[in-house]
Amino acid sequence: MLNILAGVISLDINLYLVMKKIVLLFVAVCLMLSLSAQTNFQNLVLDRALDKAKGEGKMVFVDCYTSWCGPCKMMAEEILPLKEVGEYMNEKFVCVKYDMEKGEGPEIAKKYGVSSYPTFLLLNTDGSLKDRVVGASFSGEEFVYKMKLAIGDISTVRMDSLYAAGNRMSRFILSYLKALQATQQYDKARVISTELIKSLNDKQKAYTTYWFLYEDINISPLGSENVDYLLEHAADFREGVGKEIVNVKLASLFEVQLEDMLRGRNKQASLADVEKIEKQLRACQMTDREYLADYIVLVKALLTKNADEAFAVCTRLYPKMAEDKLSYLYFNPILTLKGKWSEGQKAELIKMSKDLSTRVKNLVLKDGLVNFANAMIPNL
């Protein structure tokens, strides 16, 4: 009986040891798969990385970062470890990363003209630059797309040469602009897009094919020829692109200008500037965006120190305003007219501030509105 019991115990122990080895092996395999799935950054100096890439038939991918760069950390923690990113990068590149302020980083930054972070360099095995991608991506799919764009037939470096050689085929120019947009080379994109738009007739300019040029404020910023044309031909764009799509873009253009004035960021704005925007707003027939007309009235009232006009629009505008806008558009206009408010108006502004504090969810804004009502407005 004791022999049987001893045999059973021995069998259980052996089974336990076997199972333990299987579990440990499983964990190790999972760990290895996890590590291999993410982008494999190798601890190599650049010359050694170039040699290794040549031997493996790959290119070199260089992540240029700094310790203080927030987007660099986001890329390192959230995007580059993704499975779909790692699988693509490990197949195509020997990957290295360098702090541009330490070690050989400053030399690399100087050699390849790195001045913004993060910048990702794609190098041939002789050390020449194949392409660069500047800025963060917000999904693995977006990042891989940019990498494919950079090393494929539509590499922006290659396209630079084709454009300089005189290639002006419309399909090529569109591909070139989209490549520049994807790699955030906006200075170059602005120049080329302006040349392209000038080559089109009025009907073509309002085609949906070219809408991405007007829609991207980095390519068509306020004051650019593209935006001026859009404002002057809004009806054509509504017909060619779609009414609501165009109206959303137009509203954002007016919002940027007027909200900068309301929050005190544009201190050089004159009454003539506001009247020009008002004229453009009427020409664009933005009748479904009544708040923009209120913005105009309020900005004018601030510039002319007209508290009565300001009071009328404030009590109409702010109770309907979204919380995120309220946080940066509410306080400055009221403070700007210090010494102009009547006692009755101040009493109403105090009441409005307290009413708004009960509606908002953001605790900082809630406390700010209460303190504004109790401590600031009475002394205006």
Tab-separated table of C-alpha atoms in Angstrom:
chain	number	residue	atom	x	y	z
A	1	MET	CA	0.000	0.000	0.000
A	2	LEU	CA	2.794	2.408	0.918
A	3	ASN	CA	4.595	1.545	-2.322
A	4	ILE	CA	1.470	2.345	-4.346
A	5	LEU	CA	0.996	5.633	-2.494
A	6	ALA	CA	4.628	6.564	-3.039
A	7	GLY	CA	4.258	5.789	-6.734
A	8	VAL	CA	1.179	7.993	-7.010
A	9	ILE	CA	2.935	10.858	-5.223
A	10	SER	CA	5.973	10.454	-7.482
A	11	LEU	CA	3.711	10.484	-10.545
A	12	ASP	CA	1.937	13.645	-9.341
A	13	ILE	CA	5.255	15.376	-8.736
A	14	ASN	CA	6.561	14.418	-12.179
A	15	LEU	CA	3.284	15.561	-13.761
A	16	TYR	CA	3.515	18.848	-11.856
A	17	LEU	CA	7.096	19.399	-13.055
A	18	VAL	CA	6.129	18.625	-16.659
A	19	MET	CA	3.142	21.003	-16.498
A	20	LYS	CA	5.319	23.696	-14.922
A	21	LYS	CA	7.827	23.378	-17.779
A	22	ILE	CA	4.999	23.591	-20.342
A	23	VAL	CA	3.564	26.721	-18.693
A	24	LEU	CA	6.991	28.372	-18.505
A	25	LEU	CA	7.659	27.474	-22.133
A	26	PHE	CA	4.268	28.890	-23.152
A	27	VAL	CA	4.948	32.129	-21.279
A	28	ALA	CA	8.398	32.412	-22.855
A	29	VAL	CA	7.001	31.847	-26.357
A	30	CYS	CA	4.256	34.434	-25.788
A	31	LEU	CA	6.855	36.884	-24.511
A	32	MET	CA	9.072	36.282	-27.526
A	33	LEU	CA	6.136	36.695	-29.901
A	34	SER	CA	5.128	39.892	-28.142
A	35	LEU	CA	8.629	41.309	-28.382
A	36	SER	CA	9.029	40.281	-32.013
A	37	ALA	CA	5.681	41.863	-32.903
A	38	GLN	CA	6.738	45.346	-31.878
A	39	THR	CA	9.296	47.486	-33.686
A	40	ASN	CA	12.721	46.051	-32.890
A	41	PHE	CA	15.047	48.943	-32.086
A	42	GLN	CA	18.649	47.756	-32.020
A	43	ASN	CA	21.407	49.206	-29.860
A	44	LEU	CA	23.779	50.085	-32.692
A	45	VAL	CA	25.746	53.146	-33.726
A	46	LEU	CA	24.616	54.431	-37.112
A	47	ASP	CA	27.598	53.095	-39.096
A	48	ARG	CA	27.030	49.629	-37.661
A	49	ALA	CA	23.303	49.836	-38.417
A	50	LEU	CA	24.086	50.725	-42.039
A	51	ASP	CA	26.467	47.747	-42.346
A	52	LYS	CA	23.907	45.390	-40.857
A	53	ALA	CA	21.149	46.680	-43.123
A	54	LYS	CA	23.380	46.126	-46.168
A	55	GLY	CA	24.010	42.541	-45.127
A	56	GLU	CA	20.286	41.895	-44.585
A	57	GLY	CA	19.077	43.665	-47.723
A	58	LYS	CA	17.169	46.289	-45.728
A	59	MET	CA	17.164	50.033	-45.156
A	60	VAL	CA	17.854	51.894	-41.920
A	61	PHE	CA	15.059	53.560	-39.964
A	62	VAL	CA	16.206	56.274	-37.541
A	63	ASP	CA	13.857	57.590	-34.854
A	64	CYS	CA	15.143	61.095	-34.049
A	65	TYR	CA	13.735	62.197	-30.682
A	66	THR	CA	14.467	64.365	-27.649
A	67	SER	CA	13.770	63.760	-23.979
A	68	TRP	CA	11.351	66.723	-23.779
A	69	CYS	CA	9.296	65.915	-26.887
A	70	GLY	CA	5.765	64.810	-25.951
A	71	PRO	CA	4.811	63.454	-29.419
A	72	CYS	CA	8.079	61.465	-29.434
A	73	LYS	CA	7.048	59.726	-26.207
A	74	MET	CA	3.572	59.063	-27.574
A	75	MET	CA	5.057	57.407	-30.662
A	76	ALA	CA	7.463	55.319	-28.551
A	77	GLU	CA	4.752	54.161	-26.143
A	78	GLU	CA	1.620	53.865	-28.265
A	79	ILE	CA	2.405	53.536	-31.977
A	80	LEU	CA	5.784	51.890	-32.577
A	81	PRO	CA	5.040	48.916	-30.269
A	82	LEU	CA	1.882	48.015	-32.239
A	83	LYS	CA	1.890	44.596	-33.903
A	84	GLU	CA	1.031	45.887	-37.384
A	85	VAL	CA	3.769	48.499	-37.145
A	86	GLY	CA	6.395	46.070	-35.829
A	87	GLU	CA	5.698	43.445	-38.474
A	88	TYR	CA	6.170	45.964	-41.272
A	89	MET	CA	9.152	47.795	-39.793
A	90	ASN	CA	11.132	44.704	-38.799
A	91	GLU	CA	10.778	43.254	-42.283
A	92	LYS	CA	11.906	46.389	-44.101
A	93	PHE	CA	14.374	48.111	-41.768
A	94	VAL	CA	17.159	47.864	-39.269
A	95	CYS	CA	15.661	50.215	-36.684
A	96	VAL	CA	17.664	52.504	-34.399
A	97	LYS	CA	16.803	55.547	-32.341
A	98	TYR	CA	18.925	58.390	-31.033
A	99	ASP	CA	18.372	61.297	-28.687
A	100	MET	CA	19.281	64.295	-30.855
A	101	GLU	CA	20.861	66.033	-27.867
A	102	LYS	CA	23.145	63.205	-26.762
A	103	GLY	CA	25.870	60.939	-28.164
A	104	GLU	CA	25.969	60.949	-31.951
A	105	GLY	CA	22.502	62.529	-32.058
A	106	PRO	CA	23.670	66.157	-32.657
A	107	GLU	CA	25.912	65.021	-35.512
A	108	ILE	CA	23.024	63.105	-37.119
A	109	ALA	CA	20.692	66.088	-36.693
A	110	LYS	CA	23.204	68.384	-38.402
A	111	LYS	CA	23.969	65.970	-41.234
A	112	TYR	CA	20.329	65.269	-42.134
A	113	GLY	CA	18.858	68.651	-41.253
A	114	VAL	CA	16.686	67.452	-38.361
A	115	SER	CA	15.042	70.402	-36.595
A	116	SER	CA	11.540	69.172	-35.655
A	117	TYR	CA	10.607	66.243	-33.455
A	118	PRO	CA	9.832	63.508	-33.916
A	119	THR	CA	11.569	63.106	-37.275
A	120	PHE	CA	11.968	59.663	-38.811
A	121	LEU	CA	14.830	59.193	-41.291
A	122	LEU	CA	14.800	56.461	-43.915
A	123	LEU	CA	18.370	55.837	-45.027
A	124	ASN	CA	19.887	53.842	-47.849
A	125	THR	CA	22.755	51.564	-46.834
A	126	ASP	CA	25.323	54.093	-48.090
A	127	GLY	CA	23.948	56.594	-45.572
A	128	SER	CA	22.146	58.728	-48.154
A	129	LEU	CA	18.673	59.971	-47.315
A	130	LYS	CA	15.839	58.095	-48.991
A	131	ASP	CA	13.129	60.176	-47.329
A	132	ARG	CA	12.059	61.688	-44.031
A	133	VAL	CA	8.745	61.736	-42.190
A	134	VAL	CA	8.170	64.589	-39.756
A	135	GLY	CA	5.634	64.529	-36.929
A	136	ALA	CA	3.595	61.989	-35.014
A	137	SER	CA	1.000	59.578	-36.366
A	138	PHE	CA	-2.132	58.773	-34.420
A	139	SER	CA	-2.654	55.186	-35.514
A	140	GLY	CA	-0.512	52.286	-36.637
A	141	GLU	CA	-2.266	52.284	-39.985
A	142	GLU	CA	-1.387	55.932	-40.579
A	143	PHE	CA	2.263	55.387	-39.650
A	144	VAL	CA	2.690	52.327	-41.889
A	145	TYR	CA	1.050	54.232	-44.733
A	146	LYS	CA	3.596	57.015	-44.348
A	147	MET	CA	6.439	54.502	-44.374
A	148	LYS	CA	5.110	52.822	-47.520
A	149	LEU	CA	4.718	56.229	-49.102
A	150	ALA	CA	8.278	57.155	-48.240
A	151	ILE	CA	9.994	54.052	-49.629
A	152	GLY	CA	7.675	53.354	-52.560
A	153	ASP	CA	7.464	54.714	-56.072
A	154	ILE	CA	5.930	57.902	-54.724
A	155	SER	CA	8.750	58.781	-52.349
A	156	THR	CA	8.705	62.551	-51.847
A	157	VAL	CA	12.448	62.783	-52.493
A	158	ARG	CA	11.965	61.104	-55.885
A	159	MET	CA	8.931	63.258	-56.586
A	160	ASP	CA	10.905	66.397	-55.732
A	161	SER	CA	13.255	65.514	-58.578
A	162	LEU	CA	10.427	64.793	-61.020
A	163	TYR	CA	8.741	68.092	-60.189
A	164	ALA	CA	11.996	70.015	-60.534
A	165	ALA	CA	12.493	68.335	-63.923
A	166	GLY	CA	9.188	69.797	-65.094
A	167	ASN	CA	6.611	67.052	-64.554
A	168	ARG	CA	3.251	68.837	-64.319
A	169	MET	CA	0.870	65.978	-65.122
A	170	SER	CA	-2.255	66.502	-63.016
A	171	ARG	CA	-2.265	62.957	-61.639
A	172	PHE	CA	1.383	63.292	-60.610
A	173	ILE	CA	0.820	66.700	-58.968
A	174	LEU	CA	-2.115	65.354	-56.934
A	175	SER	CA	-0.075	62.360	-55.776
A	176	TYR	CA	2.835	64.657	-54.950
A	177	LEU	CA	0.643	66.994	-52.880
A	178	LYS	CA	-0.944	64.129	-50.969
A	179	ALA	CA	2.512	62.717	-50.276
A	180	LEU	CA	3.713	66.093	-48.989
A	181	GLN	CA	0.588	66.389	-46.855
A	182	ALA	CA	1.064	62.916	-45.377
A	183	THR	CA	4.684	63.668	-44.511
A	184	GLN	CA	3.788	67.156	-43.179
A	185	GLN	CA	5.981	69.055	-45.648
A	186	TYR	CA	3.531	71.943	-45.633
A	187	ASP	CA	5.801	74.755	-46.832
A	188	LYS	CA	6.443	72.913	-50.065
A	189	ALA	CA	2.800	71.834	-50.355
A	190	ARG	CA	1.584	75.443	-50.074
A	191	VAL	CA	3.786	76.595	-52.965
A	192	ILE	CA	2.854	73.706	-55.240
A	193	SER	CA	-0.867	73.843	-54.427
A	194	THR	CA	-0.973	77.560	-55.254
A	195	GLU	CA	0.651	76.861	-58.635
A	196	LEU	CA	-1.783	74.016	-59.293
A	197	ILE	CA	-4.901	76.035	-58.432
A	198	LYS	CA	-3.755	78.876	-60.694
A	199	SER	CA	-3.546	76.437	-63.608
A	200	LEU	CA	-7.222	75.390	-63.239
A	201	ASN	CA	-10.305	77.145	-64.578
A	202	ASP	CA	-13.025	78.368	-62.203
A	203	LYS	CA	-15.162	75.251	-62.561
A	204	GLN	CA	-12.216	72.898	-61.958
A	205	LYS	CA	-11.113	74.778	-58.851
A	206	ALA	CA	-14.376	73.807	-57.148
A	207	TYR	CA	-14.079	70.090	-57.990
A	208	THR	CA	-14.130	67.700	-55.043
A	209	THR	CA	-10.805	66.333	-56.387
A	210	TYR	CA	-8.998	69.426	-55.119
A	211	TRP	CA	-11.017	70.016	-51.955
A	212	PHE	CA	-8.350	68.508	-49.693
A	213	LEU	CA	-6.133	71.482	-50.552
A	214	TYR	CA	-8.679	74.014	-49.308
A	215	GLU	CA	-9.721	71.895	-46.333
A	216	ASP	CA	-6.239	71.570	-44.805
A	217	ILE	CA	-5.412	74.821	-42.997
A	218	ASN	CA	-1.713	73.871	-43.098
A	219	ILE	CA	-1.810	73.997	-46.896
A	220	SER	CA	-4.350	76.809	-47.252
A	221	PRO	CA	-3.961	79.049	-44.186
A	222	LEU	CA	-5.966	82.189	-43.515
A	223	GLY	CA	-4.934	84.944	-45.885
A	224	SER	CA	-3.683	82.585	-48.573
A	225	GLU	CA	-4.809	82.856	-52.193
A	226	ASN	CA	-6.618	79.532	-51.877
A	227	VAL	CA	-8.716	80.673	-48.897
A	228	ASP	CA	-9.474	84.045	-50.493
A	229	TYR	CA	-10.705	82.229	-53.585
A	230	LEU	CA	-12.846	79.862	-51.498
A	231	LEU	CA	-14.485	82.781	-49.686
A	232	GLU	CA	-15.215	84.575	-52.971
A	233	HIS	CA	-16.680	81.489	-54.684
A	234	ALA	CA	-18.479	79.689	-51.862
A	235	ALA	CA	-21.541	78.967	-54.016
A	236	ASP	CA	-19.420	77.169	-56.621
A	237	PHE	CA	-17.806	75.006	-53.940
A	238	ARG	CA	-21.164	74.127	-52.380
A	239	GLU	CA	-22.285	72.883	-55.772
A	240	GLY	CA	-19.063	71.005	-56.545
A	241	VAL	CA	-18.204	69.594	-53.111
A	242	GLY	CA	-21.414	69.657	-51.038
A	243	LYS	CA	-23.215	72.322	-49.038
A	244	GLU	CA	-22.591	71.077	-45.494
A	245	ILE	CA	-18.962	70.078	-46.087
A	246	VAL	CA	-18.190	73.546	-47.418
A	247	ASN	CA	-20.200	75.310	-44.695
A	248	VAL	CA	-18.280	73.483	-41.965
A	249	LYS	CA	-15.015	74.654	-43.490
A	250	LEU	CA	-16.229	78.219	-43.956
A	251	ALA	CA	-17.524	78.370	-40.384
A	252	SER	CA	-14.153	77.220	-39.054
A	253	LEU	CA	-12.389	79.977	-41.023
A	254	PHE	CA	-14.618	82.672	-39.538
A	255	GLU	CA	-14.433	81.126	-36.067
A	256	VAL	CA	-10.633	81.163	-35.993
A	257	GLN	CA	-10.471	84.859	-36.838
A	258	LEU	CA	-13.310	86.096	-34.635
A	259	GLU	CA	-12.559	83.893	-31.624
A	260	ASP	CA	-8.946	85.091	-31.626
A	261	MET	CA	-10.303	88.632	-31.322
A	262	LEU	CA	-12.809	87.731	-28.593
A	263	ARG	CA	-10.257	85.965	-26.447
A	264	GLY	CA	-7.692	88.758	-26.826
A	265	ARG	CA	-5.165	86.828	-28.876
A	266	ASN	CA	-5.383	89.265	-31.776
A	267	LYS	CA	-4.782	92.653	-30.220
A	268	GLN	CA	-4.049	94.371	-33.549
A	269	ALA	CA	-7.519	93.787	-35.011
A	270	SER	CA	-9.231	96.967	-36.177
A	271	LEU	CA	-12.833	97.838	-36.910
A	272	ALA	CA	-11.960	97.707	-40.623
A	273	ASP	CA	-10.714	94.117	-40.199
A	274	VAL	CA	-14.002	93.104	-38.572
A	275	GLU	CA	-16.057	94.832	-41.232
A	276	LYS	CA	-14.114	92.942	-43.915
A	277	ILE	CA	-14.938	89.637	-42.199
A	278	GLU	CA	-18.562	90.735	-41.882
A	279	LYS	CA	-18.700	91.443	-45.611
A	280	GLN	CA	-17.213	88.014	-46.374
A	281	LEU	CA	-19.683	86.353	-44.021
A	282	ARG	CA	-22.628	87.994	-45.813
A	283	ALA	CA	-21.204	87.023	-49.207
A	284	CYS	CA	-20.887	83.398	-48.075
A	285	GLN	CA	-24.537	83.415	-46.901
A	286	MET	CA	-23.850	81.550	-43.662
A	287	THR	CA	-27.429	82.015	-42.464
A	288	ASP	CA	-27.404	78.698	-40.571
A	289	ARG	CA	-24.532	79.860	-38.340
A	290	GLU	CA	-26.198	82.693	-36.402
A	291	TYR	CA	-23.536	82.689	-33.692
A	292	LEU	CA	-21.017	84.036	-36.208
A	293	ALA	CA	-23.134	87.162	-36.650
A	294	ASP	CA	-23.199	87.470	-32.840
A	295	TYR	CA	-19.422	87.191	-32.792
A	296	ILE	CA	-19.233	90.109	-35.236
A	297	VAL	CA	-21.520	92.271	-33.093
A	298	LEU	CA	-19.595	91.471	-29.922
A	299	VAL	CA	-16.171	92.159	-31.424
A	300	LYS	CA	-17.419	95.488	-32.780
A	301	ALA	CA	-18.831	96.378	-29.371
A	302	LEU	CA	-15.498	95.619	-27.713
A	303	LEU	CA	-13.565	97.732	-30.209
A	304	THR	CA	-15.967	100.681	-29.827
A	305	LYS	CA	-16.358	100.208	-26.032
A	306	ASN	CA	-20.132	99.922	-26.420
A	307	ALA	CA	-21.317	98.109	-23.286
A	308	ASP	CA	-25.005	98.204	-24.269
A	309	GLU	CA	-24.348	96.402	-27.565
A	310	ALA	CA	-22.042	93.940	-25.812
A	311	PHE	CA	-24.541	93.244	-23.036
A	312	ALA	CA	-27.337	92.472	-25.498
A	313	VAL	CA	-25.245	89.951	-27.441
A	314	CYS	CA	-23.597	88.401	-24.338
A	315	THR	CA	-26.959	87.536	-22.774
A	316	ARG	CA	-28.037	86.014	-26.091
A	317	LEU	CA	-24.807	84.225	-27.025
A	318	TYR	CA	-23.342	82.733	-23.849
A	319	PRO	CA	-26.339	80.786	-22.441
A	320	LYS	CA	-26.375	78.711	-25.664
A	321	MET	CA	-22.600	78.311	-25.986
A	322	ALA	CA	-20.931	74.897	-25.725
A	323	GLU	CA	-18.899	74.335	-22.566
A	324	ASP	CA	-15.557	73.927	-24.317
A	325	LYS	CA	-15.921	77.313	-26.050
A	326	LEU	CA	-17.305	78.975	-22.938
A	327	SER	CA	-14.070	78.259	-21.092
A	328	TYR	CA	-12.030	80.535	-23.360
A	329	LEU	CA	-14.597	82.956	-24.832
A	330	TYR	CA	-16.554	84.073	-21.775
A	331	PHE	CA	-14.258	86.014	-19.494
A	332	ASN	CA	-12.164	88.308	-21.712
A	333	PRO	CA	-15.011	90.256	-23.398
A	334	ILE	CA	-16.574	91.087	-20.020
A	335	LEU	CA	-13.228	92.128	-18.550
A	336	THR	CA	-12.398	94.221	-21.629
A	337	LEU	CA	-15.306	96.577	-20.896
A	338	LYS	CA	-14.260	97.291	-17.338
A	339	GLY	CA	-15.620	100.675	-16.288
A	340	LYS	CA	-18.302	100.618	-18.993
A	341	TRP	CA	-20.895	98.325	-17.394
A	342	SER	CA	-23.837	99.829	-15.512
A	343	GLU	CA	-24.740	98.488	-12.077
A	344	GLY	CA	-27.831	96.840	-13.541
A	345	GLN	CA	-25.759	95.139	-16.269
A	346	LYS	CA	-23.229	93.915	-13.716
A	347	ALA	CA	-26.047	92.417	-11.633
A	348	GLU	CA	-27.314	90.543	-14.707
A	349	LEU	CA	-23.795	89.383	-15.621
A	350	ILE	CA	-23.345	88.054	-12.072
A	351	LYS	CA	-26.615	86.152	-12.353
A	352	MET	CA	-25.686	84.753	-15.783
A	353	SER	CA	-22.265	83.613	-14.516
A	354	LYS	CA	-23.837	81.767	-11.573
A	355	ASP	CA	-26.497	80.195	-13.797
A	356	LEU	CA	-23.810	78.986	-16.205
A	357	SER	CA	-21.815	77.513	-13.290
A	358	THR	CA	-24.734	75.206	-12.482
A	359	ARG	CA	-24.854	73.968	-16.074
A	360	VAL	CA	-21.193	73.187	-16.809
A	361	LYS	CA	-19.547	69.911	-15.791
A	362	ASN	CA	-15.904	70.981	-15.798
A	363	LEU	CA	-15.066	71.704	-12.153
A	364	VAL	CA	-12.350	74.230	-12.966
A	365	LEU	CA	-14.719	76.181	-15.201
A	366	LYS	CA	-17.499	75.861	-12.626
A	367	ASP	CA	-15.323	77.346	-9.876
A	368	GLY	CA	-14.016	79.991	-12.261
A	369	LEU	CA	-17.526	81.185	-13.107
A	370	VAL	CA	-18.508	81.370	-9.424
A	371	ASN	CA	-15.352	83.297	-8.488
A	372	PHE	CA	-15.831	85.565	-11.495
A	373	ALA	CA	-19.381	86.347	-10.366
A	374	ASN	CA	-18.483	86.953	-6.731
A	375	ALA	CA	-15.087	88.609	-6.858
A	376	MET	CA	-14.494	90.085	-10.335
A	377	ILE	CA	-17.695	91.421	-11.863
A	378	PRO	CA	-18.660	93.627	-8.871
A	379	ASN	CA	-15.355	95.484	-9.305
A	380	LEU	CA	-15.617	95.995	-13.053
